[in-house]
Coordinates of C-alpha atoms in Angstrom, one line a residue:
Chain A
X101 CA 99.8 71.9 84.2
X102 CA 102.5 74.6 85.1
X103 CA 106.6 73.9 83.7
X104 CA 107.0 75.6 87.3
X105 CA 106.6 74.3 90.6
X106 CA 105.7 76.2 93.4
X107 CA 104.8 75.1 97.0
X108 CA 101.0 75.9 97.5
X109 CA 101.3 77.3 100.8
X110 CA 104.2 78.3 103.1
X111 CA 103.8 80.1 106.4
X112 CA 106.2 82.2 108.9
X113 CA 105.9 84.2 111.8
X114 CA 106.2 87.9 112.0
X115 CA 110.0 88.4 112.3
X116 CA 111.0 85.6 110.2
X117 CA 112.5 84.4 107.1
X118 CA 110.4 82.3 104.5
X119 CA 111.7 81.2 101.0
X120 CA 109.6 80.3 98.4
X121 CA 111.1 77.8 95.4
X122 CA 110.4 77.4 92.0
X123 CA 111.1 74.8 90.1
X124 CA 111.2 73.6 86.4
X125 CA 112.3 70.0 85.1
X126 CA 110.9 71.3 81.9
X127 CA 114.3 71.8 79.1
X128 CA 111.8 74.4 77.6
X129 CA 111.9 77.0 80.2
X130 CA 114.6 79.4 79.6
X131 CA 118.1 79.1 81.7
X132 CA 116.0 81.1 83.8
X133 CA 118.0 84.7 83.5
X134 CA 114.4 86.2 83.3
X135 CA 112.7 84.6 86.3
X136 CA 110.2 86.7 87.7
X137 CA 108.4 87.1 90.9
X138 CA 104.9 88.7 91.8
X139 CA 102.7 89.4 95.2
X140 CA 98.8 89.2 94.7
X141 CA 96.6 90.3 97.9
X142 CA 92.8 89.4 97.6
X143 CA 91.4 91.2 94.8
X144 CA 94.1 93.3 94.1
X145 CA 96.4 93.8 91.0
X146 CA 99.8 91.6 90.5
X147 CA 102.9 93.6 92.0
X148 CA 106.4 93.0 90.7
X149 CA 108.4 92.0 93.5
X150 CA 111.8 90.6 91.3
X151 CA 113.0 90.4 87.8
X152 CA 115.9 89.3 85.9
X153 CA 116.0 86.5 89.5
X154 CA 117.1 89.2 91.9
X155 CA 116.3 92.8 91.0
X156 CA 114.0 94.6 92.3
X157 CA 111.7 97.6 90.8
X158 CA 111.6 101.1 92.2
X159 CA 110.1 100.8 95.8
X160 CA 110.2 97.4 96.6
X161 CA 111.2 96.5 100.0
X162 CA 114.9 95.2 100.3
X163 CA 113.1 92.9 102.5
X164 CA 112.5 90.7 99.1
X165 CA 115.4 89.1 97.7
X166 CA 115.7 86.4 94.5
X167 CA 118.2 84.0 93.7
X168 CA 118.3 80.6 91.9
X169 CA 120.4 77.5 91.9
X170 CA 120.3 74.9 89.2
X171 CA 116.5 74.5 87.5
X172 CA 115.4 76.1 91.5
X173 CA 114.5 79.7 91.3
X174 CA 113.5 81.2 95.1
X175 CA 112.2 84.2 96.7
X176 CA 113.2 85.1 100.1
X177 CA 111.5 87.4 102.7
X178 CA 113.2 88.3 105.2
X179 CA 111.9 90.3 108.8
X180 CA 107.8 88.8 107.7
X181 CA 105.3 91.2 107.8
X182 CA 100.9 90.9 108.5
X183 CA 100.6 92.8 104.9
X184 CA 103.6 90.1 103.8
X185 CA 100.4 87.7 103.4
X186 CA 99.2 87.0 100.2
X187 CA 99.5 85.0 97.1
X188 CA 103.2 84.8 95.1
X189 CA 103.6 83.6 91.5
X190 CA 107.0 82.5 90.1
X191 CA 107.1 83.4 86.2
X192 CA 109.6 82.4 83.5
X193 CA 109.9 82.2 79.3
X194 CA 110.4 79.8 76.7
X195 CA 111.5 80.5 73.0
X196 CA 107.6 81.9 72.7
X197 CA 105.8 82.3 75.6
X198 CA 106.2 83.2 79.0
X199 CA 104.5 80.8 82.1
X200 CA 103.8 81.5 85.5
X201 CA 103.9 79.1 88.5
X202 CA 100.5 77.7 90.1
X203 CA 101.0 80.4 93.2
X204 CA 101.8 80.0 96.6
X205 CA 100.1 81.6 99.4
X206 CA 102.0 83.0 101.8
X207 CA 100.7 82.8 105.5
X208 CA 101.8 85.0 108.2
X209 CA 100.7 83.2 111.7
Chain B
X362 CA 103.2 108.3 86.3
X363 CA 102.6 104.6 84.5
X364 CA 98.4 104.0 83.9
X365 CA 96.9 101.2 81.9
X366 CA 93.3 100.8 81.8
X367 CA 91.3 97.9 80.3
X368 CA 87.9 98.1 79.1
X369 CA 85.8 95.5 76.9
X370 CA 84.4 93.4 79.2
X371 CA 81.3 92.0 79.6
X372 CA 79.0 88.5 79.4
X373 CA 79.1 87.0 76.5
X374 CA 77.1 83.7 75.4
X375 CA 79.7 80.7 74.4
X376 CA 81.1 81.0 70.9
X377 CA 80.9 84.6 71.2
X378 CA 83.2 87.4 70.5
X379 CA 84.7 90.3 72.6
X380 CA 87.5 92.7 71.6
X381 CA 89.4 94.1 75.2
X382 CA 91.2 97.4 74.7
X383 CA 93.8 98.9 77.0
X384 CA 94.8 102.4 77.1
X385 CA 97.7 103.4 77.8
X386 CA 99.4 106.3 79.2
X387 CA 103.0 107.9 81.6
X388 CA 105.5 106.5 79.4
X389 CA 106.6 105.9 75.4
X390 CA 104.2 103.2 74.4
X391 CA 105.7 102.3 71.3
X392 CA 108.7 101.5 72.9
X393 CA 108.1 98.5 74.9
X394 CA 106.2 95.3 74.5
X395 CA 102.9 95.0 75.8
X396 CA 101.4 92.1 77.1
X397 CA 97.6 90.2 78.3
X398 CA 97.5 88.2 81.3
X399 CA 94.0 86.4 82.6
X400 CA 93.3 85.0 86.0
X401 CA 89.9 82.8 86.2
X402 CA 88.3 83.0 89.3
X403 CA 89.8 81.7 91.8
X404 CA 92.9 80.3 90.1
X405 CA 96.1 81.7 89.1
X406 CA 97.6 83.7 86.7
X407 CA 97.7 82.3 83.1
X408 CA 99.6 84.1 80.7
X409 CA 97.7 85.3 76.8
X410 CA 99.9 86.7 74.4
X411 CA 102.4 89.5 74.0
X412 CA 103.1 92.2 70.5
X413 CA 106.7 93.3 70.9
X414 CA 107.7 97.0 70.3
X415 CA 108.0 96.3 66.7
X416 CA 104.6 94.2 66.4
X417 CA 106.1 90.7 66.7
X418 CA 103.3 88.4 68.4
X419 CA 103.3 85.5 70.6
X420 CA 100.2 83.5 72.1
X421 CA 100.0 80.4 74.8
X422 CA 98.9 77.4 73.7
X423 CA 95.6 77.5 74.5
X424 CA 94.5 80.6 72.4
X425 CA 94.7 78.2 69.4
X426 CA 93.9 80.9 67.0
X427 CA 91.0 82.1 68.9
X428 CA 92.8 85.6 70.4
X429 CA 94.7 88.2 68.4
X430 CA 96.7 90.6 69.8
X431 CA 97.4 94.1 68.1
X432 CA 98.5 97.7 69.2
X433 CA 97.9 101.1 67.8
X434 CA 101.2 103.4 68.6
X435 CA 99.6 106.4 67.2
X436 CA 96.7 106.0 70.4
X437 CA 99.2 104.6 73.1
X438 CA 96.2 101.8 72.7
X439 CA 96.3 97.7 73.0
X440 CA 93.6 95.4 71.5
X441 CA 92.6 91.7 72.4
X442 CA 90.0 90.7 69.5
X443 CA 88.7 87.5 70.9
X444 CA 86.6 84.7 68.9
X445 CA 84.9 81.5 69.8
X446 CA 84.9 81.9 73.6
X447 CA 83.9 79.3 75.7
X448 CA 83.4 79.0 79.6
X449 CA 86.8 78.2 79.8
X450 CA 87.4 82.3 79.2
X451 CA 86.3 83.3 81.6
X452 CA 88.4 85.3 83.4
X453 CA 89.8 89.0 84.2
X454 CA 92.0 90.3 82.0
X455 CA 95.1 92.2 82.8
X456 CA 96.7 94.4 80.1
X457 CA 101.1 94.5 81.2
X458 CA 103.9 96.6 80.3
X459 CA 107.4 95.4 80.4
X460 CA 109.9 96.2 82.7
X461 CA 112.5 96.6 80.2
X462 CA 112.5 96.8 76.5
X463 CA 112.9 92.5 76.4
X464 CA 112.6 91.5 79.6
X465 CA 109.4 89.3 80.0
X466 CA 108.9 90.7 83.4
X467 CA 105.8 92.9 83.5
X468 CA 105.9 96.1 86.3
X469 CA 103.0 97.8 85.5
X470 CA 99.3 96.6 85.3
X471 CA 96.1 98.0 84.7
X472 CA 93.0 96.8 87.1
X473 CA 91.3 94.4 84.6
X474 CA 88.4 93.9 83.1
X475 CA 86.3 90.6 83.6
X476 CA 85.3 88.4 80.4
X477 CA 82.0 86.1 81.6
X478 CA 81.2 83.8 79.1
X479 CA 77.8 82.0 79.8
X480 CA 77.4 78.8 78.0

Protein backbone atom coordinates (compact mmCIF):
# COMPACT_ATOMS: atom_id res chain seq x y z
CA UNK A 1 0.00 0.00 0.00
CA UNK A 2 1.16 3.51 -1.19
CA UNK A 3 2.51 6.38 1.87
CA UNK A 4 0.63 8.57 -0.82
CA UNK A 5 -2.81 9.10 -1.45
CA UNK A 6 -4.21 9.91 -4.64
CA UNK A 7 -7.92 10.21 -5.76
CA UNK A 8 -8.45 7.31 -8.39
CA UNK A 9 -10.21 9.28 -10.76
CA UNK A 10 -11.09 12.97 -11.18
CA UNK A 11 -12.89 14.44 -14.26
CA UNK A 12 -13.34 18.16 -15.87
CA UNK A 13 -14.56 19.55 -18.83
CA UNK A 14 -12.62 21.05 -21.64
CA UNK A 15 -12.02 24.63 -20.40
CA UNK A 16 -11.75 23.83 -16.78
CA UNK A 17 -9.66 23.66 -13.84
CA UNK A 18 -9.03 20.20 -12.07
CA UNK A 19 -6.59 19.62 -9.04
CA UNK A 20 -5.34 16.47 -8.14
CA UNK A 21 -4.10 15.89 -4.29
CA UNK A 22 -1.60 13.86 -2.79
CA UNK A 23 -1.42 12.97 0.42
CA UNK A 24 0.90 11.32 2.98
CA UNK A 25 0.17 10.63 6.84
CA UNK A 26 3.24 8.63 6.63
CA UNK A 27 6.35 10.68 9.08
CA UNK A 28 8.57 8.70 6.51
CA UNK A 29 7.95 10.56 3.47
CA UNK A 30 10.23 13.50 3.14
CA UNK A 31 8.88 17.17 4.08
CA UNK A 32 7.96 16.86 0.60
CA UNK A 33 10.55 19.52 -1.04
CA UNK A 34 10.98 16.81 -3.78
CA UNK A 35 7.39 15.96 -4.64
CA UNK A 36 7.07 14.95 -8.07
CA UNK A 37 4.40 14.71 -10.59
CA UNK A 38 3.99 12.50 -13.94
CA UNK A 39 1.35 12.08 -16.95
CA UNK A 40 1.04 8.46 -18.36
CA UNK A 41 -1.32 8.07 -21.69
CA UNK A 42 -2.24 4.40 -22.57
CA UNK A 43 0.90 2.63 -23.40
CA UNK A 44 3.08 5.38 -23.47
CA UNK A 45 6.19 6.30 -21.38
CA UNK A 46 5.91 8.44 -17.89
CA UNK A 47 6.32 12.33 -18.72
CA UNK A 48 7.61 14.68 -16.04
CA UNK A 49 5.06 17.25 -15.54
CA UNK A 50 6.59 18.88 -11.98
CA UNK A 51 9.53 18.56 -9.68
CA UNK A 52 10.81 20.02 -6.63
CA UNK A 53 6.42 20.63 -5.99
CA UNK A 54 6.17 23.29 -8.68
CA UNK A 55 8.70 23.43 -11.37
CA UNK A 56 8.37 22.45 -14.40
CA UNK A 57 10.92 20.75 -17.13
CA UNK A 58 11.74 22.30 -20.43
CA UNK A 59 8.35 22.28 -22.55
CA UNK A 60 5.82 21.56 -20.20
CA UNK A 61 2.77 23.55 -20.58
CA UNK A 62 2.32 26.50 -18.00
CA UNK A 63 -1.05 25.02 -18.06
CA UNK A 64 0.42 22.51 -15.13
CA UNK A 65 1.11 24.00 -11.90
CA UNK A 66 2.18 22.24 -8.27
CA UNK A 67 1.88 23.38 -4.91
CA UNK A 68 1.54 21.73 -1.50
CA UNK A 69 0.04 22.63 1.90
CA UNK A 70 0.82 20.65 4.99
CA UNK A 71 1.35 16.55 4.31
CA UNK A 72 -1.17 17.61 0.76
CA UNK A 73 0.81 17.91 -2.29
CA UNK A 74 -1.60 18.91 -5.60
CA UNK A 75 -1.37 19.35 -9.24
CA UNK A 76 -3.45 21.81 -10.99
CA UNK A 77 -4.52 21.95 -14.67
CA UNK A 78 -5.81 24.71 -15.65
CA UNK A 79 -7.78 25.58 -19.40
CA UNK A 80 -8.42 21.10 -19.66
CA UNK A 81 -7.55 19.73 -22.69
CA UNK A 82 -8.89 16.03 -24.80
CA UNK A 83 -4.96 14.96 -24.88
CA UNK A 84 -5.14 16.36 -20.93
CA UNK A 85 -6.70 12.70 -20.34
CA UNK A 86 -4.68 10.18 -18.92
CA UNK A 87 -3.23 8.63 -15.88
CA UNK A 88 -1.13 11.04 -13.13
CA UNK A 89 1.20 9.64 -10.44
CA UNK A 90 2.26 11.81 -7.40
CA UNK A 91 5.96 10.65 -6.26
CA UNK A 92 7.97 11.47 -3.26
CA UNK A 93 11.27 10.06 -1.03
CA UNK A 94 12.14 8.75 2.20
CA UNK A 95 15.67 8.56 3.78
CA UNK A 96 16.15 5.53 1.04
CA UNK A 97 13.73 5.13 -1.36
CA UNK A 98 11.55 7.05 -3.45
CA UNK A 99 7.37 6.00 -3.74
CA UNK A 100 4.89 6.92 -6.07
CA UNK A 101 1.17 7.42 -5.46
CA UNK A 102 -1.44 4.66 -6.72
CA UNK A 103 -2.33 7.05 -9.95
CA UNK A 104 -5.22 8.91 -10.81
CA UNK A 105 -6.89 8.99 -14.06
CA UNK A 106 -7.79 12.00 -15.30
CA UNK A 107 -11.10 12.23 -17.32
CA UNK A 108 -11.84 14.88 -19.71
CA UNK A 109 -15.90 14.75 -20.41
CA UNK B 1 19.26 15.01 -27.29
CA UNK B 2 18.52 12.60 -24.00
CA UNK B 3 18.05 8.56 -25.10
CA UNK B 4 17.80 5.62 -22.81
CA UNK B 5 17.16 2.30 -24.17
CA UNK B 6 16.44 -0.88 -22.14
CA UNK B 7 16.99 -4.30 -23.39
CA UNK B 8 16.94 -7.75 -21.39
CA UNK B 9 13.68 -8.69 -21.45
CA UNK B 10 12.07 -11.71 -21.95
CA UNK B 11 9.95 -14.87 -20.28
CA UNK B 12 11.47 -16.34 -17.79
CA UNK B 13 10.17 -19.52 -15.74
CA UNK B 14 9.70 -18.61 -11.75
CA UNK B 15 13.00 -18.58 -9.78
CA UNK B 16 14.71 -17.49 -12.77
CA UNK B 17 17.25 -14.92 -13.52
CA UNK B 18 17.41 -11.91 -15.97
CA UNK B 19 19.95 -9.16 -16.13
CA UNK B 20 18.16 -5.72 -17.91
CA UNK B 21 20.63 -3.28 -19.40
CA UNK B 22 20.04 0.32 -20.31
CA UNK B 23 22.07 2.27 -22.57
CA UNK B 24 22.56 5.44 -22.31
CA UNK B 25 23.34 8.32 -24.39
CA UNK B 26 22.81 12.89 -25.00
CA UNK B 27 24.19 13.72 -21.76
CA UNK B 28 27.22 13.02 -19.08
CA UNK B 29 26.15 9.74 -17.66
CA UNK B 30 28.43 9.57 -14.93
CA UNK B 31 27.12 12.57 -13.60
CA UNK B 32 23.77 11.91 -12.42
CA UNK B 33 21.99 9.09 -10.64
CA UNK B 34 20.22 6.65 -12.55
CA UNK B 35 17.31 4.90 -11.62
CA UNK B 36 14.71 1.47 -12.42
CA UNK B 37 11.07 1.86 -12.31
CA UNK B 38 8.49 -1.23 -13.17
CA UNK B 39 4.83 -1.00 -13.85
CA UNK B 40 2.95 -4.56 -13.84
CA UNK B 41 0.27 -4.66 -16.06
CA UNK B 42 -2.31 -2.84 -15.53
CA UNK B 43 -1.17 -1.24 -12.20
CA UNK B 44 0.91 1.64 -11.43
CA UNK B 45 4.26 2.66 -11.17
CA UNK B 46 6.37 0.89 -8.48
CA UNK B 47 9.68 2.22 -7.90
CA UNK B 48 13.12 -0.51 -7.98
CA UNK B 49 16.24 0.96 -6.99
CA UNK B 50 18.49 3.82 -7.76
CA UNK B 51 22.95 3.88 -8.01
CA UNK B 52 23.92 7.55 -7.34
CA UNK B 53 26.62 9.34 -9.45
CA UNK B 54 29.13 7.96 -7.20
CA UNK B 55 27.71 4.24 -6.98
CA UNK B 56 25.70 4.65 -3.75
CA UNK B 57 22.62 2.12 -4.05
CA UNK B 58 19.16 2.09 -2.77
CA UNK B 59 16.36 -0.73 -3.40
CA UNK B 60 12.37 -0.85 -2.28
CA UNK B 61 11.50 -3.09 0.02
CA UNK B 62 10.39 -5.64 -1.94
CA UNK B 63 13.60 -6.42 -3.93
CA UNK B 64 14.72 -8.09 -0.69
CA UNK B 65 18.05 -8.94 -2.02
CA UNK B 66 16.75 -10.36 -5.18
CA UNK B 67 17.78 -7.17 -7.61
CA UNK B 68 21.16 -5.38 -7.93
CA UNK B 69 21.62 -2.42 -9.41
CA UNK B 70 25.14 -1.42 -11.07
CA UNK B 71 26.42 1.11 -13.78
CA UNK B 72 29.39 1.12 -16.09
CA UNK B 73 30.56 4.98 -16.66
CA UNK B 74 33.15 3.97 -19.00
CA UNK B 75 29.86 2.55 -21.54
CA UNK B 76 27.28 5.26 -20.44
CA UNK B 77 25.52 1.72 -19.50
CA UNK B 78 23.00 0.65 -16.42
CA UNK B 79 22.50 -3.01 -15.34
CA UNK B 80 19.55 -4.70 -13.32
CA UNK B 81 20.95 -8.35 -12.42
CA UNK B 82 17.73 -9.97 -11.25
CA UNK B 83 17.50 -13.39 -9.21
CA UNK B 84 14.74 -15.58 -7.89
CA UNK B 85 11.90 -13.97 -9.89
CA UNK B 86 8.56 -14.84 -9.28
CA UNK B 87 5.12 -13.90 -11.03
CA UNK B 88 5.11 -11.08 -8.92
CA UNK B 89 7.94 -9.49 -11.50
CA UNK B 90 6.44 -9.25 -13.86
CA UNK B 91 6.35 -6.13 -15.22
CA UNK B 92 7.98 -3.41 -17.77
CA UNK B 93 10.83 -1.99 -16.78
CA UNK B 94 11.77 1.62 -17.16
CA UNK B 95 15.48 2.69 -16.88
CA UNK B 96 15.26 6.90 -15.42
CA UNK B 97 17.64 9.66 -15.33
CA UNK B 98 17.50 12.41 -12.84
CA UNK B 99 16.39 15.68 -13.32
CA UNK B 100 19.03 17.15 -11.33
CA UNK B 101 22.18 15.77 -9.82
CA UNK B 102 19.88 14.81 -6.29
CA UNK B 103 16.76 15.42 -7.08
CA UNK B 104 14.69 12.08 -7.08
CA UNK B 105 12.58 13.42 -9.91
CA UNK B 106 13.24 11.43 -13.06
CA UNK B 107 12.80 13.52 -16.72
CA UNK B 108 13.98 11.25 -18.98
CA UNK B 109 12.86 7.63 -19.71
CA UNK B 110 13.62 5.01 -21.96
CA UNK B 111 10.54 2.84 -23.60
CA UNK B 112 10.95 -0.36 -21.44
CA UNK B 113 11.48 -3.65 -21.70
CA UNK B 114 8.82 -6.27 -20.40
CA UNK B 115 10.00 -9.03 -17.71
CA UNK B 116 7.28 -12.15 -18.02
CA UNK B 117 7.89 -14.54 -15.50
CA UNK B 118 5.80 -17.75 -16.04
CA UNK B 119 5.39 -19.76 -12.91
Amino acid sequence: QSALTQPASVSGSPGQSITISCTTTSSDVGVYEYVSWYQQHPGKVPKLMIYEVSNRPSGVSHRFSGSKSGNTASLTISGLQAEDEADYYCSSYTTTSVIFGGGTKLTVL
Amino acid sequence: EVHLLESGGGLVQAGGSLRLSCAASGFTFSSYSMTWVRQAPGRGLEWVSVISDSGATYYADFVKGRLTISRDNSKNMLFLQMNSLGAEDTAVYYCAKYVLATTPAFDNWGQGTLVTVSS
